[in-house]
mmCIF file of C-alpha atoms and ligand atoms in Angstrom:
data_model
loop_
_atom_site.group_PDB
_atom_site.id
_atom_site.type_symbol
_atom_site.label_atom_id
_atom_site.label_comp_id
_atom_site.label_asym_id
_atom_site.label_seq_id
_atom_site.Cartn_x
_atom_site.Cartn_y
_atom_site.Cartn_z
ATOM 1 C CA MET A 239 -2.020 53.359 -18.533
ATOM 2 C CA ARG A 240 -1.837 51.592 -15.315
ATOM 3 C CA GLY A 241 -5.361 49.808 -16.016
ATOM 4 C CA MET A 242 -4.001 48.454 -19.184
ATOM 5 C CA ILE A 243 -0.763 46.981 -17.415
ATOM 6 C CA ARG A 244 -3.018 45.486 -14.782
ATOM 7 C CA THR A 245 -5.328 43.916 -17.450
ATOM 8 C CA TYR A 246 -2.113 42.668 -19.510
ATOM 9 C CA GLY A 247 -0.694 41.267 -16.399
ATOM 10 C CA ALA A 248 -3.744 39.229 -15.465
ATOM 11 C CA VAL A 249 -3.802 37.904 -19.282
ATOM 12 C CA VAL A 250 -0.335 36.935 -19.070
ATOM 13 C CA VAL A 251 -1.069 35.113 -15.441
ATOM 14 C CA ALA A 252 -4.289 33.264 -16.928
ATOM 15 C CA ALA A 253 -2.270 32.051 -19.934
ATOM 16 C CA ALA A 254 0.386 30.762 -17.900
ATOM 17 C CA LEU A 255 -1.850 28.993 -15.816
ATOM 18 C CA LEU A 256 -3.704 27.289 -18.980
ATOM 19 C CA ALA A 257 -0.199 26.389 -20.337
ATOM 20 C CA LEU A 258 0.494 24.286 -17.000
ATOM 21 C CA PRO A 259 0.127 20.621 -17.400
ATOM 22 C CA ALA A 260 -2.713 19.126 -15.366
ATOM 23 C CA ALA A 261 -0.155 17.324 -13.210
ATOM 24 C CA ALA A 262 1.638 20.380 -12.425
ATOM 25 C CA ALA A 263 -1.644 22.657 -11.555
ATOM 26 C CA ASP A 264 -2.849 19.796 -9.145
ATOM 27 C CA LYS A 265 -0.847 19.398 -6.129
ATOM 28 C CA LEU A 266 1.726 16.368 -6.854
ATOM 29 C CA PRO A 267 1.982 13.526 -4.152
ATOM 30 C CA ASN A 268 4.828 13.814 -1.966
ATOM 31 C CA VAL A 269 7.217 10.581 -2.202
ATOM 32 C CA VAL A 270 10.006 10.086 0.332
ATOM 33 C CA VAL A 271 13.051 7.994 -1.325
ATOM 34 C CA LEU A 272 15.052 5.756 1.348
ATOM 35 C CA ALA A 273 18.267 4.565 -0.304
ATOM 36 C CA THR A 274 19.975 1.414 1.187
ATOM 37 C CA GLY A 275 22.376 0.593 -1.653
ATOM 38 C CA GLY A 276 22.366 -2.499 -4.229
ATOM 39 C CA THR A 277 23.260 -2.539 -7.724
ATOM 40 C CA ILE A 278 20.678 0.037 -8.574
ATOM 41 C CA ALA A 279 23.254 2.297 -6.701
ATOM 42 C CA GLY A 280 26.360 0.028 -8.153
ATOM 43 C CA ALA A 281 28.947 1.364 -10.180
ATOM 44 C CA ALA A 282 31.709 -0.659 -12.654
ATOM 45 C CA ALA A 283 34.907 0.839 -14.055
ATOM 46 C CA SER A 284 33.105 0.568 -17.596
ATOM 47 C CA ASP A 285 29.846 0.127 -19.077
ATOM 48 C CA VAL A 286 30.285 -3.613 -20.558
ATOM 49 C CA GLN A 287 32.005 -5.448 -17.451
ATOM 50 C CA ALA A 288 30.560 -7.954 -15.337
ATOM 51 C CA GLY A 289 32.453 -6.919 -12.107
ATOM 52 C CA TYR A 290 31.252 -4.126 -10.213
ATOM 53 C CA THR A 291 30.513 -2.887 -6.672
ATOM 54 C CA SER A 292 27.322 -2.319 -5.284
ATOM 55 C CA GLY A 293 26.127 0.895 -3.100
ATOM 56 C CA GLN A 294 28.533 3.369 -4.646
ATOM 57 C CA VAL A 295 25.883 6.030 -5.779
ATOM 58 C CA GLY A 296 24.239 8.269 -3.250
ATOM 59 C CA VAL A 297 20.399 8.976 -2.971
ATOM 60 C CA GLU A 298 21.012 12.535 -4.566
ATOM 61 C CA GLN A 299 22.701 11.118 -7.445
ATOM 62 C CA LEU A 300 20.138 8.545 -7.753
ATOM 63 C CA LEU A 301 17.215 11.309 -7.874
ATOM 64 C CA ALA A 302 19.191 13.496 -10.266
ATOM 65 C CA ALA A 303 19.736 10.666 -12.711
ATOM 66 C CA VAL A 304 15.988 10.200 -13.232
ATOM 67 C CA PRO A 305 14.706 13.967 -13.677
ATOM 68 C CA GLN A 306 11.548 12.495 -15.165
ATOM 69 C CA ALA A 307 10.560 11.150 -11.850
ATOM 70 C CA LYS A 308 9.702 14.717 -10.566
ATOM 71 C CA LYS A 309 6.758 15.029 -12.941
ATOM 72 C CA LEU A 310 5.123 12.233 -10.921
ATOM 73 C CA ALA A 311 5.755 13.146 -7.450
ATOM 74 C CA THR A 312 7.477 15.860 -5.229
ATOM 75 C CA LEU A 313 10.568 13.813 -4.225
ATOM 76 C CA ARG A 314 12.946 13.849 -1.374
ATOM 77 C CA GLY A 315 15.559 11.561 -0.597
ATOM 78 C CA GLU A 316 17.265 10.048 2.668
ATOM 79 C CA GLN A 317 20.270 7.612 2.892
ATOM 80 C CA ILE A 318 19.545 4.802 5.304
ATOM 81 C CA SER A 319 22.662 2.719 4.131
ATOM 82 C CA ASN A 320 24.730 2.272 0.988
ATOM 83 C CA ILE A 321 25.438 -1.717 1.192
ATOM 84 C CA GLY A 322 25.082 -4.541 -1.221
ATOM 85 C CA SER A 323 22.105 -6.398 0.056
ATOM 86 C CA GLN A 324 23.946 -9.473 0.460
ATOM 87 C CA ASP A 325 25.048 -7.535 3.626
ATOM 88 C CA MET A 326 21.567 -6.417 4.569
ATOM 89 C CA ASN A 327 21.457 -6.950 8.329
ATOM 90 C CA ASP A 328 19.243 -6.373 11.554
ATOM 91 C CA GLU A 329 20.532 -2.975 12.267
ATOM 92 C CA VAL A 330 19.658 -1.576 8.874
ATOM 93 C CA TRP A 331 16.388 -3.447 8.939
ATOM 94 C CA LEU A 332 15.322 -1.779 12.288
ATOM 95 C CA LYS A 333 16.565 1.545 11.250
ATOM 96 C CA LEU A 334 14.764 1.358 7.829
ATOM 97 C CA ALA A 335 11.234 -0.019 9.461
ATOM 98 C CA ARG A 336 11.238 2.732 12.127
ATOM 99 C CA ARG A 337 11.886 5.544 9.501
ATOM 100 C CA VAL A 338 9.145 4.024 7.084
ATOM 101 C CA ASN A 339 6.733 4.059 10.221
ATOM 102 C CA GLU A 340 7.939 7.667 11.139
ATOM 103 C CA LEU A 341 7.528 8.944 7.684
ATOM 104 C CA VAL A 342 3.940 7.308 6.528
ATOM 105 C CA ALA A 343 2.560 8.658 10.069
ATOM 106 C CA GLN A 344 3.002 12.237 8.555
ATOM 107 C CA PRO A 345 -0.010 13.615 6.755
ATOM 108 C CA ASP A 346 2.112 15.250 4.048
ATOM 109 C CA VAL A 347 3.789 11.904 3.101
ATOM 110 C CA ASP A 348 1.748 10.194 0.530
ATOM 111 C CA GLY A 349 4.240 7.295 -0.316
ATOM 112 C CA ILE A 350 7.603 5.567 0.084
ATOM 113 C CA VAL A 351 10.319 4.351 -2.327
ATOM 114 C CA ILE A 352 13.088 2.082 -1.133
ATOM 115 C CA THR A 353 16.078 1.460 -3.404
ATOM 116 C CA HIS A 354 17.592 -1.762 -2.350
ATOM 117 C CA GLY A 355 19.511 -4.785 -3.915
ATOM 118 C CA THR A 356 17.913 -7.529 -5.365
ATOM 119 C CA ASP A 357 19.539 -10.415 -3.539
ATOM 120 C CA THR A 358 17.641 -10.112 -0.365
ATOM 121 C CA ILE A 359 14.911 -7.445 -1.455
ATOM 122 C CA GLU A 360 11.969 -10.210 -1.081
ATOM 123 C CA GLU A 361 13.237 -10.728 2.553
ATOM 124 C CA THR A 362 13.220 -6.914 3.479
ATOM 125 C CA ALA A 363 9.971 -6.515 1.672
ATOM 126 C CA TYR A 364 8.222 -9.298 3.569
ATOM 127 C CA PHE A 365 9.778 -7.855 6.729
ATOM 128 C CA LEU A 366 8.430 -4.434 6.187
ATOM 129 C CA ASN A 367 5.136 -5.956 4.929
ATOM 130 C CA LEU A 368 4.744 -7.184 8.416
ATOM 131 C CA VAL A 369 5.763 -4.204 10.554
ATOM 132 C CA VAL A 370 4.789 -1.415 8.749
ATOM 133 C CA LYS A 371 1.598 0.296 10.006
ATOM 134 C CA SER A 372 0.154 2.185 7.357
ATOM 135 C CA LYS A 373 -2.108 1.532 4.022
ATOM 136 C CA LYS A 374 0.049 4.136 2.216
ATOM 137 C CA PRO A 375 2.044 2.825 -0.776
ATOM 138 C CA VAL A 376 5.555 1.333 0.281
ATOM 139 C CA VAL A 377 7.412 0.362 -2.813
ATOM 140 C CA LEU A 378 10.752 -1.334 -2.991
ATOM 141 C CA THR A 379 12.750 -1.343 -6.339
ATOM 142 C CA ALA A 380 16.022 -2.644 -7.620
ATOM 143 C CA ALA A 381 18.213 -3.215 -10.532
ATOM 144 C CA MET A 382 20.077 -5.883 -11.863
ATOM 145 C CA ARG A 383 22.594 -3.867 -13.730
ATOM 146 C CA PRO A 384 24.751 -1.253 -12.162
ATOM 147 C CA SER A 385 24.080 2.513 -12.921
ATOM 148 C CA THR A 386 27.200 2.555 -15.239
ATOM 149 C CA ALA A 387 26.058 -0.368 -17.363
ATOM 150 C CA LEU A 388 24.928 -0.335 -20.980
ATOM 151 C CA SER A 389 21.275 -0.737 -20.834
ATOM 152 C CA ALA A 390 20.963 -0.045 -17.076
ATOM 153 C CA ASP A 391 17.497 -1.125 -15.652
ATOM 154 C CA GLY A 392 17.544 1.072 -12.546
ATOM 155 C CA PRO A 393 16.417 4.309 -14.028
ATOM 156 C CA LEU A 394 13.215 3.047 -15.629
ATOM 157 C CA ASN A 395 12.863 0.651 -12.461
ATOM 158 C CA PHE A 396 13.036 3.955 -10.177
ATOM 159 C CA PHE A 397 10.742 6.007 -12.468
ATOM 160 C CA ASN A 398 7.947 2.966 -12.211
ATOM 161 C CA ALA A 399 8.538 2.528 -8.543
ATOM 162 C CA VAL A 400 7.812 6.313 -7.936
ATOM 163 C CA ALA A 401 4.778 6.173 -10.095
ATOM 164 C CA VAL A 402 3.484 3.327 -8.165
ATOM 165 C CA ALA A 403 4.197 5.033 -4.877
ATOM 166 C CA ALA A 404 2.407 8.161 -5.959
ATOM 167 C CA ASN A 405 -0.651 6.236 -7.163
ATOM 168 C CA LYS A 406 -3.555 6.152 -4.545
ATOM 169 C CA ASP A 407 -4.937 2.872 -6.077
ATOM 170 C CA ALA A 408 -1.384 1.264 -4.474
ATOM 171 C CA ALA A 409 -2.735 1.596 -1.225
ATOM 172 C CA GLY A 410 -3.818 -1.065 0.975
ATOM 173 C CA ARG A 411 -2.196 -3.737 -1.093
ATOM 174 C CA GLY A 412 0.781 -4.572 1.152
ATOM 175 C CA VAL A 413 4.465 -3.590 0.761
ATOM 176 C CA LEU A 414 4.968 -3.911 -3.116
ATOM 177 C CA VAL A 415 8.024 -4.392 -5.233
ATOM 178 C CA VAL A 416 8.473 -3.029 -8.799
ATOM 179 C CA VAL A 417 11.015 -4.500 -10.987
ATOM 180 C CA ASN A 418 10.960 -4.524 -14.655
ATOM 181 C CA ASP A 419 7.617 -3.396 -15.319
ATOM 182 C CA TRP A 420 5.918 -5.884 -12.726
ATOM 183 C CA ILE A 421 4.446 -4.914 -9.560
ATOM 184 C CA HIS A 422 4.768 -7.690 -6.897
ATOM 185 C CA GLY A 423 3.573 -8.518 -3.649
ATOM 186 C CA ALA A 424 6.109 -8.757 -1.057
ATOM 187 C CA SER A 425 4.778 -12.018 0.149
ATOM 188 C CA SER A 426 4.736 -13.953 -3.106
ATOM 189 C CA LEU A 427 7.886 -12.604 -5.181
ATOM 190 C CA THR A 428 11.089 -14.434 -5.292
ATOM 191 C CA LYS A 429 14.538 -14.015 -7.108
ATOM 192 C CA THR A 430 14.715 -16.785 -9.841
ATOM 193 C CA SER A 431 17.693 -15.632 -11.941
ATOM 194 C CA THR A 432 21.350 -14.740 -10.775
ATOM 195 C CA THR A 433 21.945 -12.257 -13.595
ATOM 196 C CA ALA A 434 18.749 -11.905 -15.956
ATOM 197 C CA VAL A 435 16.908 -8.648 -15.668
ATOM 198 C CA GLN A 436 13.783 -10.442 -15.522
ATOM 199 C CA THR A 437 14.722 -12.164 -12.494
ATOM 200 C CA PHE A 438 11.755 -11.354 -10.279
ATOM 201 C CA LEU A 439 8.566 -13.890 -10.352
ATOM 202 C CA SER A 440 5.364 -14.362 -8.078
ATOM 203 C CA PRO A 441 4.828 -17.975 -8.820
ATOM 204 C CA LEU A 442 2.048 -19.124 -6.734
ATOM 205 C CA ARG A 443 0.052 -15.897 -6.379
ATOM 206 C CA GLY A 444 0.969 -14.001 -9.564
ATOM 207 C CA LEU A 445 1.362 -10.201 -10.137
ATOM 208 C CA VAL A 446 -0.457 -7.435 -7.978
ATOM 209 C CA GLY A 447 -0.119 -5.549 -11.067
ATOM 210 C CA THR A 448 1.984 -3.882 -13.993
ATOM 211 C CA VAL A 449 3.507 -0.606 -14.451
ATOM 212 C CA ALA A 450 4.827 0.790 -17.959
ATOM 213 C CA TYR A 451 6.530 4.020 -18.204
ATOM 214 C CA GLY A 452 4.663 5.064 -15.033
ATOM 215 C CA GLU A 453 1.196 3.796 -16.131
ATOM 216 C CA CYS A 454 0.060 1.257 -13.625
ATOM 217 C CA GLU A 455 -2.613 -1.556 -13.950
ATOM 218 C CA PHE A 456 -3.678 -3.277 -10.688
ATOM 219 C CA TYR A 457 -4.962 -6.876 -10.524
ATOM 220 C CA ARG A 458 -5.145 -7.906 -6.825
ATOM 221 C CA GLY A 459 -4.625 -6.704 -3.407
ATOM 222 C CA GLY A 460 -2.273 -7.998 -0.850
ATOM 223 C CA VAL A 461 -1.797 -11.872 0.064
ATOM 224 C CA GLY A 462 -1.830 -12.921 3.704
ATOM 225 C CA ARG A 463 -2.289 -10.376 6.719
ATOM 226 C CA ASN A 464 0.125 -7.371 6.339
ATOM 227 C CA THR A 465 0.496 -3.608 7.578
ATOM 228 C CA VAL A 466 -2.462 -2.505 9.493
ATOM 229 C CA ASP A 467 -3.666 -5.885 9.543
ATOM 230 C CA SER A 468 -0.343 -7.539 11.109
ATOM 231 C CA GLU A 469 -0.143 -8.433 14.641
ATOM 232 C CA PHE A 470 3.472 -7.593 14.699
ATOM 233 C CA SER A 471 5.181 -4.459 15.768
ATOM 234 C CA LEU A 472 8.724 -3.303 16.370
ATOM 235 C CA ASP A 473 7.625 -1.152 19.517
ATOM 236 C CA GLY A 474 10.626 -1.676 22.234
ATOM 237 C CA VAL A 475 12.124 -4.272 19.918
ATOM 238 C CA THR A 476 16.012 -3.785 19.782
ATOM 239 C CA SER A 477 17.069 -7.080 18.443
ATOM 240 C CA LEU A 478 15.549 -10.114 16.586
ATOM 241 C CA PRO A 479 15.714 -13.713 17.740
ATOM 242 C CA ARG A 480 18.346 -15.650 15.503
ATOM 243 C CA VAL A 481 16.509 -18.331 13.198
ATOM 244 C CA ASP A 482 19.029 -20.155 10.883
ATOM 245 C CA ILE A 483 18.346 -21.915 7.612
ATOM 246 C CA VAL A 484 19.453 -25.418 6.815
ATOM 247 C CA MET A 485 19.209 -26.927 3.358
ATOM 248 C CA ALA A 486 18.424 -30.660 2.984
ATOM 249 C CA TYR A 487 20.288 -32.939 0.572
ATOM 250 C CA GLU A 488 20.744 -36.428 -0.116
ATOM 251 C CA ASN A 489 22.542 -38.318 2.567
ATOM 252 C CA MET A 490 21.814 -35.379 5.087
ATOM 253 C CA ASP A 491 22.767 -36.011 8.692
ATOM 254 C CA GLY A 492 21.728 -34.030 11.712
ATOM 255 C CA SER A 493 24.821 -32.309 12.213
ATOM 256 C CA MET A 494 23.979 -28.989 10.617
ATOM 257 C CA ILE A 495 20.963 -28.790 12.660
ATOM 258 C CA ASP A 496 22.774 -29.476 15.806
ATOM 259 C CA ALA A 497 25.569 -26.911 14.640
ATOM 260 C CA ALA A 498 22.717 -24.241 14.015
ATOM 261 C CA VAL A 499 21.230 -24.656 17.624
ATOM 262 C CA ALA A 500 24.550 -24.620 19.252
ATOM 263 C CA ALA A 501 25.390 -21.305 17.421
ATOM 264 C CA GLY A 502 22.467 -19.994 19.084
ATOM 265 C CA ALA A 503 19.368 -20.402 17.019
ATOM 266 C CA LYS A 504 16.115 -20.179 18.651
ATOM 267 C CA GLY A 505 14.185 -21.286 15.629
ATOM 268 C CA LEU A 506 15.225 -23.457 12.449
ATOM 269 C CA VAL A 507 13.763 -23.373 8.906
ATOM 270 C CA ILE A 508 14.659 -26.341 6.980
ATOM 271 C CA ALA A 509 14.806 -25.744 3.281
ATOM 272 C CA GLY A 510 13.741 -29.264 2.535
ATOM 273 C CA VAL A 511 13.513 -31.341 -0.375
ATOM 274 C CA GLY A 512 10.276 -31.698 -2.402
ATOM 275 C CA ASN A 513 7.109 -30.955 0.061
ATOM 276 C CA GLY A 514 9.416 -30.157 2.779
ATOM 277 C CA ASN A 515 10.945 -33.340 3.352
ATOM 278 C CA MET A 516 14.553 -34.676 4.330
ATOM 279 C CA THR A 517 16.268 -37.894 5.549
ATOM 280 C CA LYS A 518 15.199 -39.990 8.564
ATOM 281 C CA ALA A 519 18.439 -38.908 10.277
ATOM 282 C CA ALA A 520 17.798 -34.921 9.640
ATOM 283 C CA LEU A 521 14.138 -35.571 10.781
ATOM 284 C CA ASP A 522 15.359 -37.348 14.050
ATOM 285 C CA ALA A 523 17.551 -34.513 14.872
ATOM 286 C CA LEU A 524 15.064 -31.829 13.967
ATOM 287 C CA ALA A 525 12.515 -33.695 16.080
ATOM 288 C CA ALA A 526 14.992 -33.914 19.085
ATOM 289 C CA GLN A 527 15.536 -30.034 18.822
ATOM 290 C CA ALA A 528 11.761 -29.495 18.774
ATOM 291 C CA LYS A 529 11.253 -31.252 21.870
ATOM 292 C CA LYS A 530 13.971 -29.357 23.431
ATOM 293 C CA GLY A 531 11.928 -26.028 22.438
ATOM 294 C CA ILE A 532 13.609 -24.820 19.257
ATOM 295 C CA VAL A 533 10.749 -23.945 16.932
ATOM 296 C CA CYS A 534 11.318 -25.865 13.787
ATOM 297 C CA VAL A 535 9.572 -25.111 10.371
ATOM 298 C CA ARG A 536 9.619 -27.178 7.200
ATOM 299 C CA SER A 537 9.660 -25.362 4.151
ATOM 300 C CA SER A 538 11.106 -26.304 0.519
ATOM 301 C CA ARG A 539 14.239 -25.734 -1.462
ATOM 302 C CA VAL A 540 11.840 -26.034 -4.401
ATOM 303 C CA ALA A 541 11.092 -22.666 -6.144
ATOM 304 C CA THR A 542 7.291 -22.968 -6.096
ATOM 305 C CA GLY A 543 4.320 -25.029 -4.158
ATOM 306 C CA ARG A 544 3.098 -25.170 -0.565
ATOM 307 C CA VAL A 545 4.595 -27.246 2.158
ATOM 308 C CA GLY A 546 1.541 -28.826 3.889
ATOM 309 C CA ARG A 547 1.139 -30.340 7.389
ATOM 310 C CA ASN A 548 1.115 -34.085 7.864
ATOM 311 C CA VAL A 549 1.771 -34.892 4.454
ATOM 312 C CA GLU A 550 4.963 -37.224 4.448
ATOM 313 C CA VAL A 551 6.198 -36.034 7.670
ATOM 314 C CA ASP A 552 4.021 -36.483 10.919
ATOM 315 C CA ASP A 553 4.354 -32.786 12.222
ATOM 316 C CA ASP A 554 1.698 -33.481 15.036
ATOM 317 C CA ALA A 555 3.983 -36.224 16.361
ATOM 318 C CA MET A 556 7.427 -34.393 16.091
ATOM 319 C CA ALA A 557 6.173 -31.197 17.022
ATOM 320 C CA LEU A 558 7.105 -29.248 13.729
ATOM 321 C CA VAL A 559 5.544 -26.385 11.761
ATOM 322 C CA ALA A 560 4.683 -26.301 8.053
ATOM 323 C CA SER A 561 5.508 -23.092 6.126
ATOM 324 C CA ASP A 562 2.680 -23.144 3.806
ATOM 325 C CA ASP A 563 3.649 -21.102 0.758
ATOM 326 C CA LEU A 564 6.592 -19.254 2.276
ATOM 327 C CA ASN A 565 9.877 -19.989 0.761
ATOM 328 C CA PRO A 566 12.779 -20.801 3.654
ATOM 329 C CA GLN A 567 14.023 -16.979 3.378
ATOM 330 C CA LYS A 568 10.728 -15.613 4.140
ATOM 331 C CA ALA A 569 9.731 -18.371 6.590
ATOM 332 C CA ARG A 570 12.875 -17.268 8.423
ATOM 333 C CA VAL A 571 11.436 -13.636 8.538
ATOM 334 C CA LEU A 572 7.936 -14.638 9.835
ATOM 335 C CA LEU A 573 9.796 -17.203 12.569
ATOM 336 C CA ARG A 574 11.863 -14.422 13.750
ATOM 337 C CA LEU A 575 8.985 -11.877 14.316
ATOM 338 C CA ALA A 576 6.902 -14.962 15.888
ATOM 339 C CA LEU A 577 9.732 -15.622 18.364
ATOM 340 C CA LEU A 578 9.659 -12.136 19.763
ATOM 341 C CA LYS A 579 7.229 -13.508 22.274
ATOM 342 C CA PRO A 580 6.501 -17.182 23.696
ATOM 343 C CA ARG A 581 3.871 -18.894 21.489
ATOM 344 C CA SER A 582 2.638 -22.417 21.244
ATOM 345 C CA LEU A 583 3.470 -24.334 18.366
ATOM 346 C CA GLY A 584 -0.343 -24.145 17.388
ATOM 347 C CA ASP A 585 0.234 -20.487 17.352
ATOM 348 C CA VAL A 586 3.126 -20.493 15.246
ATOM 349 C CA GLN A 587 1.315 -22.638 12.717
ATOM 350 C CA ARG A 588 -1.615 -20.268 12.464
ATOM 351 C CA LEU A 589 1.100 -17.571 11.647
ATOM 352 C CA PHE A 590 2.199 -19.512 8.685
ATOM 353 C CA ARG A 591 -1.421 -19.930 7.707
ATOM 354 C CA GLU A 592 -2.489 -16.358 8.061
ATOM 355 C CA TYR A 593 0.728 -14.385 6.947
HETATM 356 N N1 LIG B 103 24.454 -8.177 -4.912
HETATM 357 C C1 LIG B 103 23.796 -7.088 -5.261
HETATM 358 C C2 LIG B 103 22.814 -6.548 -4.125
HETATM 359 O O1 LIG B 103 21.814 -7.262 -3.801
HETATM 360 C C3 LIG B 103 22.611 -7.555 -6.327
HETATM 361 C C4 LIG B 103 21.705 -6.618 -6.928
HETATM 362 O O2 LIG B 103 21.298 -5.835 -6.176
HETATM 363 O O3 LIG B 103 21.202 -6.866 -8.140
HETATM 364 O O4 LIG B 103 23.131 -5.675 -3.719
#
């Protein structure tokens, strides 16, 4: 009788194992979710109203809202902040970057998902792209519609971000941003619509890949030096130098440029017209600040295209730097890291070519 029970037990166990889906039989990847806030964690009083508040839902609620993601990875969450990304700041950046670096150094962590607001996700992603020291997937995601909205986009974006972070093929492509089925590289994506779900584009460099209901397709690697190939490090860094962005426009004078320096800027990025241009008055003010040691970078307010050196502006004579293909908000991130130590202008220009 005992023999029969043992045999019956073994058959039951074997049958149960055969019934397990392949993914569950193999060990699932471990993905840590770091929540920072944003519309993906936003809530409104009704499902069809435009007004809402970012950063209302905690990381545990975010995880609970997408139980399907547990089939892709073993998930655990941490709350880094819970703010609209319009309020993103250096304190959160340094905390987030340190935590990502700690986690990716752990052998039992396979990937990271960061939930974030769409307003400044491109800046945070690019910052992490320069200071995270790992090839493991680090994937930011966001939503345009709050969690309470009709057709909220957050849950599927989150599911897809987990799929990318859990995918070995995502490794070594730099920090990624997954929104609306597209996988963007941190250096190339930009927000292009204030309200549309399809807001993110990677105009010059194209997509890193696509992801549809968790199925990933990768097209290219990272653009520019990033993560393990980046020379930047946050070791010993407790604050970042102030760099301001000044937009160029018709009839511009030098007062905004001078005001930014008076407020303490150590570097300036001009969101120039066209190929990083500005009025002669603005250019004279910029060159005067450059002569005093303020590092001045010409970028463009135009949505796409490179800003080339010495095209319509004599950068050599005026001691200016051209931003290459970084938009003003990303040029500012790179310049802040560049200014962590003294550098020649030639070296700063090299950074804008290489990153
Ligand atoms: N203002 C919001 C934020 O960036 C917008 C969003 O997440 O879509 O947090």
